[in-house]
Coordinates of N, CA and C in Angstrom, one line a residue:
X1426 N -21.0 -20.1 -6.1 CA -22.4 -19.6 -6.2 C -22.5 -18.1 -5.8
X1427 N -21.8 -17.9 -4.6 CA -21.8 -16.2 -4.5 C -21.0 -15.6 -5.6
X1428 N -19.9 -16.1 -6.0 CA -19.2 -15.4 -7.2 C -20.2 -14.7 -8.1
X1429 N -21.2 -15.7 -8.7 CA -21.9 -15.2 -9.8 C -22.9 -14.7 -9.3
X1430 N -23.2 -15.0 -8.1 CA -24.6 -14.1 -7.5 C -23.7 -12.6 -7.6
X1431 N -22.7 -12.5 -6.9 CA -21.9 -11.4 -6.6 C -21.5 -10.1 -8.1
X1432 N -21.8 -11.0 -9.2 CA -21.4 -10.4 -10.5 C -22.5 -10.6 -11.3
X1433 N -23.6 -11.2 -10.9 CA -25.0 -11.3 -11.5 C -25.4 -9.6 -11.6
X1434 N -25.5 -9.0 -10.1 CA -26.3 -8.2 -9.9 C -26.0 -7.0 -10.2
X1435 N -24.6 -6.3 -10.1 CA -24.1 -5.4 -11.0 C -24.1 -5.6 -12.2
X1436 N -24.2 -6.2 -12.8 CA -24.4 -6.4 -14.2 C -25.6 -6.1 -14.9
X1437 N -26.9 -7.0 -14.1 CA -27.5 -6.8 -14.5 C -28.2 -5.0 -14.4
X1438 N -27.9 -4.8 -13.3 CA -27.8 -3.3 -13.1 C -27.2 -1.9 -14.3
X1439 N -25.7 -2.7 -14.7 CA -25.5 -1.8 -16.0 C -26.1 -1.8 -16.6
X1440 N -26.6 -3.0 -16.9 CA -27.7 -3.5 -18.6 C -28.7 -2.4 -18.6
X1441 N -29.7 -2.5 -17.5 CA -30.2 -1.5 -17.6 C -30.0 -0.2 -17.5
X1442 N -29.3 0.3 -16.7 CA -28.5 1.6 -16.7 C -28.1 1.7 -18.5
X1443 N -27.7 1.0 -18.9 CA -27.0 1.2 -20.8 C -28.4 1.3 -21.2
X1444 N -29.5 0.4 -21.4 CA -30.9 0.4 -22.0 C -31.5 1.5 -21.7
X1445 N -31.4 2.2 -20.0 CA -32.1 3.5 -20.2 C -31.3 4.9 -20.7
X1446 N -30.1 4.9 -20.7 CA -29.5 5.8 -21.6 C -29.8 5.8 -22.7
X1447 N -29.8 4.2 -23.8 CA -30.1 4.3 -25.1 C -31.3 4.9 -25.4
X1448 N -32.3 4.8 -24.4 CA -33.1 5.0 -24.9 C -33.4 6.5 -24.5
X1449 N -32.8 7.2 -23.4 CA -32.9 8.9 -23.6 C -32.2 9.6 -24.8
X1450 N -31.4 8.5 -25.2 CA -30.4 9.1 -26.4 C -31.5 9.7 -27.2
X1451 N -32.3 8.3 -27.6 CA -33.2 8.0 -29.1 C -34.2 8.7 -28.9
X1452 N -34.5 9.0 -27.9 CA -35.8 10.2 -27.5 C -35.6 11.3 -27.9
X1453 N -34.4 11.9 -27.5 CA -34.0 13.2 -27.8 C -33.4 13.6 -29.6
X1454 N -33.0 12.5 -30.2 CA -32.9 12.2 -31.7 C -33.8 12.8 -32.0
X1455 N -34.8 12.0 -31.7 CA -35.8 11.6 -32.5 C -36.9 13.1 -32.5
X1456 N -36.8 14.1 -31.0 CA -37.5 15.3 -30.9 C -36.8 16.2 -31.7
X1457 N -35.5 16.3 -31.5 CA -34.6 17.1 -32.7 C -35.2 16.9 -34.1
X1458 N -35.0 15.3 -34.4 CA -35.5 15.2 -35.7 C -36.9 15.8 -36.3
X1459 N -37.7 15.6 -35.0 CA -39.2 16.2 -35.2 C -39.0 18.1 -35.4
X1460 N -38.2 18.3 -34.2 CA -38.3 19.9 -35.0 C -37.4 20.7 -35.7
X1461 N -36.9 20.5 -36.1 CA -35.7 20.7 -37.7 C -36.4 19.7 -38.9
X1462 N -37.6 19.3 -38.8 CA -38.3 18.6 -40.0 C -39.2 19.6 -40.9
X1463 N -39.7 20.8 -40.3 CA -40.7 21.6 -40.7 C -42.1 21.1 -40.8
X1464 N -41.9 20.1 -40.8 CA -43.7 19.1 -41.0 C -44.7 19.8 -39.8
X1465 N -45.6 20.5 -40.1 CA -46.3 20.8 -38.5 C -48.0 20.8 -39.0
X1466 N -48.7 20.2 -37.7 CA -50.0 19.4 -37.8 C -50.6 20.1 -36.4
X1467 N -51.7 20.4 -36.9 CA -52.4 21.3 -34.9 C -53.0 20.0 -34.7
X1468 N -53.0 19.8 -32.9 CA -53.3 18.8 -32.4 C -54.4 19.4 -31.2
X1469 N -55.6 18.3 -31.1 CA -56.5 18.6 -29.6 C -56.0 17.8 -28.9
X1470 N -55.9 18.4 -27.7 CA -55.6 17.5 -26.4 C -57.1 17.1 -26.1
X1471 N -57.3 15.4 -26.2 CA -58.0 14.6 -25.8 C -58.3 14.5 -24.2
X1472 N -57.3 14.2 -23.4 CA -57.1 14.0 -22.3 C -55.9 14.2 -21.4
X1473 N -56.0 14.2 -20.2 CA -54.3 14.3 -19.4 C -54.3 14.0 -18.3
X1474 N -53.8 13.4 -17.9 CA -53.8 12.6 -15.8 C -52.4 12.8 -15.5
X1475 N -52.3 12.7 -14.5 CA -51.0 12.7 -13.6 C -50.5 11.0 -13.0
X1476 N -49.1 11.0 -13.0 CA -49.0 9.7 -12.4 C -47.9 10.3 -11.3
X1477 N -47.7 9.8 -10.0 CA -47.0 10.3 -9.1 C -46.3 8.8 -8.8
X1478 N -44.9 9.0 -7.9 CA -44.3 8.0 -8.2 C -43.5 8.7 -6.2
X1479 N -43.4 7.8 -5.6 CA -43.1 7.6 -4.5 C -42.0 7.0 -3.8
X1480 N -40.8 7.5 -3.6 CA -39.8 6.5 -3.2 C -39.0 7.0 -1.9
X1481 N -38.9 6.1 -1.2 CA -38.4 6.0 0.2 C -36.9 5.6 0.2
X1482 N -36.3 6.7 1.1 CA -34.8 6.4 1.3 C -34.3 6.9 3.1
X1483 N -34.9 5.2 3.6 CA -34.9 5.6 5.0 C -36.1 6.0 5.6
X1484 N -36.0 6.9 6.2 CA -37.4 7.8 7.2 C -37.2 9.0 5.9
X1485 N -36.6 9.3 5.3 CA -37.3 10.6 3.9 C -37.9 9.6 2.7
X1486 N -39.1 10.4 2.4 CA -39.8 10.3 1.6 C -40.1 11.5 0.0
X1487 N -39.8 10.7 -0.7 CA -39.7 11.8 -1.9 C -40.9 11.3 -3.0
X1488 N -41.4 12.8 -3.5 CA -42.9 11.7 -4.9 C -42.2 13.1 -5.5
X1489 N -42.7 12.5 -7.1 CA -42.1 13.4 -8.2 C -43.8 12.9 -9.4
X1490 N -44.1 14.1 -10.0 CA -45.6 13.5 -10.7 C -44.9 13.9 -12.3
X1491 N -45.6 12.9 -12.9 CA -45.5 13.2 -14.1 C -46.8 13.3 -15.0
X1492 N -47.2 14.6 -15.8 CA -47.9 14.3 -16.1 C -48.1 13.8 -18.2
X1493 N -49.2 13.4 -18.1 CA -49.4 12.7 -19.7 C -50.4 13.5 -20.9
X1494 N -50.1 13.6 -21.8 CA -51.3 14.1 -22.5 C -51.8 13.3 -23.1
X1495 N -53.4 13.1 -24.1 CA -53.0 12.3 -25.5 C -53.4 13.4 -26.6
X1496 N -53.2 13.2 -27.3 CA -53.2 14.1 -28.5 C -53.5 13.3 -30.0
X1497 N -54.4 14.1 -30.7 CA -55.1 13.5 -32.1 C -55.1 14.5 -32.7
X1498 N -54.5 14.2 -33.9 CA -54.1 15.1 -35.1 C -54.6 14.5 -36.4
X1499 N -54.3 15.6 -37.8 CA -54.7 14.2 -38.8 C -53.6 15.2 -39.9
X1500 N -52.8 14.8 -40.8 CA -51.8 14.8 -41.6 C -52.5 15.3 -43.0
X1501 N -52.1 16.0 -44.0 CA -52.2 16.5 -44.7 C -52.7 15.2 -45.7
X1502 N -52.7 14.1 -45.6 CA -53.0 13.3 -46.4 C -54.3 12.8 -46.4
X1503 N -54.5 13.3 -44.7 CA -55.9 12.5 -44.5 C -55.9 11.6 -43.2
X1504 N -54.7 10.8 -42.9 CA -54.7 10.2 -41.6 C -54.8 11.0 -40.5
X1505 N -55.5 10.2 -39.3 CA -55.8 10.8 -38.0 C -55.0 9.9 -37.2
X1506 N -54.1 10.5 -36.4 CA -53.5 9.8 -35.4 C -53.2 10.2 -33.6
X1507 N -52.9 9.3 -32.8 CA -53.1 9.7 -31.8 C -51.5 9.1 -30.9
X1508 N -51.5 10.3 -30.0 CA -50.2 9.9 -29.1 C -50.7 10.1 -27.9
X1509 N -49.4 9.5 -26.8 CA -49.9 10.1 -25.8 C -48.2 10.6 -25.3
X1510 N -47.8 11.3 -24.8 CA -46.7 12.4 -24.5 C -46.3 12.5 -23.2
X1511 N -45.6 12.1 -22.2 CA -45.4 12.9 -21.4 C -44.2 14.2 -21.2
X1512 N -44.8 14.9 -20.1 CA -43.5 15.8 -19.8 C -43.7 16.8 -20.7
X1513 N -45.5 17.3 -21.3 CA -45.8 18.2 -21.2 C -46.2 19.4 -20.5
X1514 N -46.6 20.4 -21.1 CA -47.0 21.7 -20.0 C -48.3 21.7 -19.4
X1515 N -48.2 21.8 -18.1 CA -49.0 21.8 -17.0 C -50.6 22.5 -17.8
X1516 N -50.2 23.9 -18.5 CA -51.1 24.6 -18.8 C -52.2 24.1 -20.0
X1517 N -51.4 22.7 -20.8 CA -52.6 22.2 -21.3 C -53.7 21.3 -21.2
X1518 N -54.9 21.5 -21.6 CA -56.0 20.8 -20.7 C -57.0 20.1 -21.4
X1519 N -57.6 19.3 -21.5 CA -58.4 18.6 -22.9 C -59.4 19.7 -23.3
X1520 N -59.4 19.7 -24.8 CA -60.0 20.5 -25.4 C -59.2 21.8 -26.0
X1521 N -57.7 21.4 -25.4 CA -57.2 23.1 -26.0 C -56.5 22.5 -27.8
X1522 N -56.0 23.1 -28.6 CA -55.5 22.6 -29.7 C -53.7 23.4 -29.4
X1523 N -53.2 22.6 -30.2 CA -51.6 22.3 -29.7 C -50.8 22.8 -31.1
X1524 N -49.7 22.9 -31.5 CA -48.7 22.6 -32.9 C -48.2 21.5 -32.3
X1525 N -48.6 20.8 -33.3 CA -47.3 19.3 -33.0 C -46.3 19.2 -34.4
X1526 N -45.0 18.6 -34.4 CA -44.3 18.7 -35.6 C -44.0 17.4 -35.2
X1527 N -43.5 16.9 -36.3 CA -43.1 15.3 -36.5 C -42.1 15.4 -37.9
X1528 N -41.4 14.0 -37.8 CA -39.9 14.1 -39.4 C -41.1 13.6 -40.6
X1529 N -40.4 14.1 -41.8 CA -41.0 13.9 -42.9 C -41.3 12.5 -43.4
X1530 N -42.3 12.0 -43.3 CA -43.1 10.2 -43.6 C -43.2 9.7 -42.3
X1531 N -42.9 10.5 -41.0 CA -42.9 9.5 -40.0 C -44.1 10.5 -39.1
X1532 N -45.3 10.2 -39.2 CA -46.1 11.2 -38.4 C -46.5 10.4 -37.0
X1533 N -45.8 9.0 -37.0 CA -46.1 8.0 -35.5 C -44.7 9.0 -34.4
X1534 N -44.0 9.9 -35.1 CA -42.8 10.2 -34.2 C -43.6 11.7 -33.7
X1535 N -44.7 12.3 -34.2 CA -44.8 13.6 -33.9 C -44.8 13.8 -32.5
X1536 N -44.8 15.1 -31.9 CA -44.4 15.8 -30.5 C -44.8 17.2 -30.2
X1537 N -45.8 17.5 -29.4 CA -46.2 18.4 -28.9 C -45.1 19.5 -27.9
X1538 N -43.9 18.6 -27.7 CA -43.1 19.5 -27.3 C -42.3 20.7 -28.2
X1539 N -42.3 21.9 -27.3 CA -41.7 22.9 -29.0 C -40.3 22.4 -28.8
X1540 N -40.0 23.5 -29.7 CA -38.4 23.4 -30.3 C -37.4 23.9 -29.3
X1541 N -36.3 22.8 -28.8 CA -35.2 23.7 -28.0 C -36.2 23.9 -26.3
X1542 N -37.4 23.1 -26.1 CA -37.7 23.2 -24.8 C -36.6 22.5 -23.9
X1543 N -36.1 24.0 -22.5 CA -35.4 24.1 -22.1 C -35.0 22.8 -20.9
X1544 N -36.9 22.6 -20.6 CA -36.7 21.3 -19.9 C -36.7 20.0 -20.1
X1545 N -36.7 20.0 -21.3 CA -37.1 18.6 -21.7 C -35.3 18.5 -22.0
X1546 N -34.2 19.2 -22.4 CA -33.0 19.2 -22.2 C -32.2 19.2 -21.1
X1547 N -32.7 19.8 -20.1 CA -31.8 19.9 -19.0 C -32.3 18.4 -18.3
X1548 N -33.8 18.1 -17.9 CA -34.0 16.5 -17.7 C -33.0 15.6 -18.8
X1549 N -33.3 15.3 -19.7 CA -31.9 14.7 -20.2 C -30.8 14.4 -20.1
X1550 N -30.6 16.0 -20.0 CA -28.9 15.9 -19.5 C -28.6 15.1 -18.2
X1551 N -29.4 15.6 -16.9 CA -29.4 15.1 -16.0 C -29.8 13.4 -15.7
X1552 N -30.4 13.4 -16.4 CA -31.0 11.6 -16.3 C -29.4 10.8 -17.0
X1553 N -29.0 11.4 -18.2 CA -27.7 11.0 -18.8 C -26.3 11.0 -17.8
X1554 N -26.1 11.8 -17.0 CA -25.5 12.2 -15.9 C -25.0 11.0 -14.9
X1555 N -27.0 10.8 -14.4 CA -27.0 10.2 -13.3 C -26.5 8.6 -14.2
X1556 N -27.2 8.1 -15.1 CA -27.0 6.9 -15.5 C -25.3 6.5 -15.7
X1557 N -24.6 7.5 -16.4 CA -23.6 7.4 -15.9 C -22.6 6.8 -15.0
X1558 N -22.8 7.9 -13.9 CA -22.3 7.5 -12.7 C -22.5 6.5 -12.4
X1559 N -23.7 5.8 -12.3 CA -24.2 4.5 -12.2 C -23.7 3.3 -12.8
X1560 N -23.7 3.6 -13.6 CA -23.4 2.4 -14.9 C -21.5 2.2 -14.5
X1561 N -20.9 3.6 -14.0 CA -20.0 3.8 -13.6 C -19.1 3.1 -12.1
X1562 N -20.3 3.1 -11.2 CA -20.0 2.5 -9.9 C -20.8 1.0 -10.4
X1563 N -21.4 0.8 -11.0 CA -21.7 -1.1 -11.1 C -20.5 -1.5 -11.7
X1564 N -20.2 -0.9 -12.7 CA -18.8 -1.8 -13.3 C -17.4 -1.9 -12.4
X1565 N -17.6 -0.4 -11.2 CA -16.2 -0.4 -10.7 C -16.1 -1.0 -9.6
X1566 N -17.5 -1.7 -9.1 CA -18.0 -2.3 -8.0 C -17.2 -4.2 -8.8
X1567 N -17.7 -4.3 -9.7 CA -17.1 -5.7 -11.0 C -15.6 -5.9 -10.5
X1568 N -15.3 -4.6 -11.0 CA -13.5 -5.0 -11.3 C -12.9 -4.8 -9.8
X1569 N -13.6 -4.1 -8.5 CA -13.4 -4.0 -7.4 C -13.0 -5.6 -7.1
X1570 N -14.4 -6.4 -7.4 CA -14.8 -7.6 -7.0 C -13.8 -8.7 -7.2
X1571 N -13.2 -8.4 -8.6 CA -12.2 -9.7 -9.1 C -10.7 -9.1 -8.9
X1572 N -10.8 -8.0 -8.9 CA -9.3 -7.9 -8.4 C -8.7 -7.9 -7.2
X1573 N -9.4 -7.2 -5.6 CA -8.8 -7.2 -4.6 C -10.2 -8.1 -3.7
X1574 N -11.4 -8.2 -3.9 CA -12.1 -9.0 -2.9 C -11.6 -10.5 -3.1
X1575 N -11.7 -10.8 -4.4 CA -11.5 -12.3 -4.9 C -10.0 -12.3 -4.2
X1576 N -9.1 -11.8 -4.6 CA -7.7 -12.2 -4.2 C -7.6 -12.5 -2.8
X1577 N -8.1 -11.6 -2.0 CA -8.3 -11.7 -0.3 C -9.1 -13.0 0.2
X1578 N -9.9 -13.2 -0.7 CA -10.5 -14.0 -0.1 C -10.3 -15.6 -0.7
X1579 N -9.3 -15.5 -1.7 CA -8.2 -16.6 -2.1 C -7.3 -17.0 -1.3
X1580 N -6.7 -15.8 -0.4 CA -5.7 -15.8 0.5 C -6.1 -16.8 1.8
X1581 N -7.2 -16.1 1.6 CA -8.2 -16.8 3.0 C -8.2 -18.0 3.7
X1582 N -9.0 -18.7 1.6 CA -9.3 -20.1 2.1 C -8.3 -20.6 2.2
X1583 N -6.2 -20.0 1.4 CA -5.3 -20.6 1.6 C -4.4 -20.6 2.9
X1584 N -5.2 -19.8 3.8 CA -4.3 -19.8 4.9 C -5.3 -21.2 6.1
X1585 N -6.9 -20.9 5.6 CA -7.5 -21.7 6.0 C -7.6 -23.4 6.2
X1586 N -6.7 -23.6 4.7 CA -6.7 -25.0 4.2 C -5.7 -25.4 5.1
X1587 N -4.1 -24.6 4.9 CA -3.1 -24.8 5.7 C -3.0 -25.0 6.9
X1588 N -3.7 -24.3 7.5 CA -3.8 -24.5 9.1 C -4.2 -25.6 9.3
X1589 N -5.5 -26.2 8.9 CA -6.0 -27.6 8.6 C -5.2 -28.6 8.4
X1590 N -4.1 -28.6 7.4 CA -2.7 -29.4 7.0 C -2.3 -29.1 8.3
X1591 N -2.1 -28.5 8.9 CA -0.9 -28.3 9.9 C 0.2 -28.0 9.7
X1592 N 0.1 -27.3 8.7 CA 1.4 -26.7 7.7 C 1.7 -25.5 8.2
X1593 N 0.3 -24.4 8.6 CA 0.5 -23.0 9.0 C 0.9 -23.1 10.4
X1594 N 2.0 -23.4 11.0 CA 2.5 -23.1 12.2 C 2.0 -21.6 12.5
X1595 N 1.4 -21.5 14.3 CA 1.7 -20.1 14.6 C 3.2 -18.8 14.7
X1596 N 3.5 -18.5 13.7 CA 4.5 -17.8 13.5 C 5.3 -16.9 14.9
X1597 N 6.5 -16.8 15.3 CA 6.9 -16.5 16.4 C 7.4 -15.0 15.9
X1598 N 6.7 -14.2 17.5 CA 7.0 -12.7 17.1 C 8.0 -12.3 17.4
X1599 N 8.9 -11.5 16.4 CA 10.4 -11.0 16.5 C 10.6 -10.3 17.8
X1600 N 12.0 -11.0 18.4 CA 12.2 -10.3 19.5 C 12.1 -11.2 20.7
X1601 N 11.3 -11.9 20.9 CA 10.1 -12.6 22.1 C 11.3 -14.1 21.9
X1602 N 11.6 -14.1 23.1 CA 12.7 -15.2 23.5 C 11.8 -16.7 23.4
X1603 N 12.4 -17.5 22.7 CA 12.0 -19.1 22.4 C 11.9 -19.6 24.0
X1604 N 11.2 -20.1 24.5 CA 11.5 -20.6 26.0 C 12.2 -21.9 25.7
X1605 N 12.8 -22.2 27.1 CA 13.6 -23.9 26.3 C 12.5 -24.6 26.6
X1606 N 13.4 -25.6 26.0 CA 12.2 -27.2 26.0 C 12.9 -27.8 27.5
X1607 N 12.0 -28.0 28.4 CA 12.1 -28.9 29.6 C 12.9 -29.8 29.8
X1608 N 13.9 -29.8 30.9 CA 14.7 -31.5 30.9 C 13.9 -32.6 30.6
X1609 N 14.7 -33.4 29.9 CA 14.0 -34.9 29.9 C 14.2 -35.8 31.4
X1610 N 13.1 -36.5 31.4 CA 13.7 -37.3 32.6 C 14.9 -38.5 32.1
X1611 N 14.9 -38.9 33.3 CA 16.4 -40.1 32.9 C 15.1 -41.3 32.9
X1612 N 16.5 -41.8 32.2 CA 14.9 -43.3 32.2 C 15.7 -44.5 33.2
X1613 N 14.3 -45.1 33.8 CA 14.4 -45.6 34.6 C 15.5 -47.1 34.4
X1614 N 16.4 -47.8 35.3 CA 16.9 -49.3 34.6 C 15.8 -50.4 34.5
X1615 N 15.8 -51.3 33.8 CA 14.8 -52.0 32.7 C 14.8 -53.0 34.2
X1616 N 13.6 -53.9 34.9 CA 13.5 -54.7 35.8 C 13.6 -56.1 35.4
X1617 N 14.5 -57.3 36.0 CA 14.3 -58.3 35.5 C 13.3 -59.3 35.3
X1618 N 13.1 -59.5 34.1 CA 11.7 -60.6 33.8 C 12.2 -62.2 34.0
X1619 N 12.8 -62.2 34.8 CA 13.1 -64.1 35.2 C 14.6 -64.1 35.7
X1620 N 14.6 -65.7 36.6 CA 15.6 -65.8 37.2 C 17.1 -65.9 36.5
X1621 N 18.3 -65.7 37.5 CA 19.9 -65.6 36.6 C 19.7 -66.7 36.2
X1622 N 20.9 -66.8 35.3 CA 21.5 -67.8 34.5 C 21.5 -69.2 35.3
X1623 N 22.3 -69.0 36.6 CA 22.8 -70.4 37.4 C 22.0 -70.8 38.3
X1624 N 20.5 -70.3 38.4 CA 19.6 -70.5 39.2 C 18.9 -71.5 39.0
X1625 N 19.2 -72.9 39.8 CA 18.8 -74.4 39.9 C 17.4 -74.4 39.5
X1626 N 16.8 -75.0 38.2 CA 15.5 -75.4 37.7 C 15.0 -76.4 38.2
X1627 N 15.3 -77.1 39.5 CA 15.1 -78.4 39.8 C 15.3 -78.8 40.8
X1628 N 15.0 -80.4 41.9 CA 15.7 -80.8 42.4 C 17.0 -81.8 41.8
X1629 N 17.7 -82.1 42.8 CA 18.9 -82.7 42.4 C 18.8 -84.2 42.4
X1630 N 19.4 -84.6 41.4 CA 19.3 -86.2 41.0 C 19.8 -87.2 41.3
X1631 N 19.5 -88.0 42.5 CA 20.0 -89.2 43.1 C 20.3 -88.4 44.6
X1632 N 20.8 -89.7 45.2 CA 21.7 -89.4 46.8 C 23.0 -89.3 46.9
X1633 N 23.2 -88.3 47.7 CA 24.8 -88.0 48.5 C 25.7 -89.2 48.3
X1634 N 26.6 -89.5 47.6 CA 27.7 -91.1 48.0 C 28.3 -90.6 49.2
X1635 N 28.8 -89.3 50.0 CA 29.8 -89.4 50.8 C 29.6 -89.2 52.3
X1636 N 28.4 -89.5 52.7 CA 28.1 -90.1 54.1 C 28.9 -90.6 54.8
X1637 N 28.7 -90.2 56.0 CA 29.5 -91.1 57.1 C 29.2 -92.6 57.4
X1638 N 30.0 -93.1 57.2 CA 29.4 -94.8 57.5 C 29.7 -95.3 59.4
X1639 N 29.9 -95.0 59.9 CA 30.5 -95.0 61.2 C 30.4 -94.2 62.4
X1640 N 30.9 -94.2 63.6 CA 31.3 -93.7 64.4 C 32.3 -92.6 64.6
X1641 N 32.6 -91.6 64.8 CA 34.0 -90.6 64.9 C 34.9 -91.3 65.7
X1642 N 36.3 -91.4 65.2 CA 37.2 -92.1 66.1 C 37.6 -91.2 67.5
X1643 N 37.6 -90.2 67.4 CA 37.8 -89.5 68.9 C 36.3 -89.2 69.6
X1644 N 35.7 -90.0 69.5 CA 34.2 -90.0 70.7 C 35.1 -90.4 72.2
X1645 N 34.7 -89.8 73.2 CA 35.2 -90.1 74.2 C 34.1 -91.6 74.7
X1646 N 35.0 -92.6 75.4 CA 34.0 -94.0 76.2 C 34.0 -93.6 77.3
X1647 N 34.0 -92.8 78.7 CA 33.9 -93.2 79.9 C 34.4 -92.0 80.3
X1648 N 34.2 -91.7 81.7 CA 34.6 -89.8 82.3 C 35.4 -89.7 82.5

């Protein structure tokens, strides 16, 4: 489960790192395309707000604003259409009229930005730069992960399991004298559980035959 949590989230991180490159790519296409088209339509600026955007790294605090126009034009044919643009110039304000150019049949691509604006290339470059790098540490963070974290931590559960077996003896450090193993004691002699062999189970059976029947012949009679 942590494996794929672990390889979930760089990933998903490239993805979008790749999606927002593609899509600076096609931005910048697409403005080239608009001015090397020669197609050009004057535009009123309708409106323009600012959006400000705020991000915290620690105790610093950074905001960066971006502002938006919309713009309405109408095409040599007769269509009126409307955009809205950001990362135009500060100095336009609703009510001023603009040149916008757009590629030949496509007047939904038109752009109020001119030709070869210096900022709208150098932001590019830089946004392409950073994505990069990025897209560059998520993947190296990947192959980080399966080639030396995984293996380590392979090692791990195998030294882990072992010890469990009782397989991993603690390893003895070079040099460091084995102590001996202790005398054994002597063992004690085994005590006897019942009487010898020739020891009488019983009394004896019948009476003595060889009694004295008589008197002793040398009893003395008289002093």
């Amino acid at each position: 489960m942590f494996d794929a949590f672990a390889l979930a989230l760089p990933s998903l991180l490239a993805v979008g790192g790749i999606t927002a490159m593609i899509w600076a790519v096609v931005r910048l296409r697409r403005l080239r395309s608009a001015w090397r088209s020669g197609l050009t339509a004057h535009a009123v600026c309708l409106r323009s707000y600012a959006t400000t955007r705020t991000r915290r790294n620690g105790m610093h605090r950074s905001s960066s604003t971006t502002l938006t126009h919309l713009y309405e034009f109408a095409t040599p044919e007769g269509q009126t259409l409307r955009f809205e643009e950001s990362g135009g110039p500060s100095s336009v304000v609703p009510g001023d009229t603009v040149p916008v150019r757009y590629p030949a049949g496509r007047p939904d691509r038109a752009t109020a930005i001119p030709p070869g604006d210096t900022k709208t290339l150098v932001g590019t470059g830089v946004l392409l730069a950073f994505l990069t790098v990025f897209i560059t540490a998520c993947v190296g963070f990947g192959v980080f992960y399966l080639t030396v974290f995984s293996g380590l931590k392979d090692k791990a559960e195998d030294v882990v399991e072992r010890s469990e077996d009782g397989v991993n003896a603690p390893a003895r450090t070079p040099g460091t004298p084995s102590r001996p193993a202790p005398p054994s004691m002597p063992s004690m002699p085994a005590l006897p559980t019942g009487p010898p062999d020739d020891f009488p189970t019983g009394p004896p059976e019948g009476f003595p035959t060889d009694l004295p029947t008589g008197f002793p012949s040398g009893f003395p009679g008289g002093r």
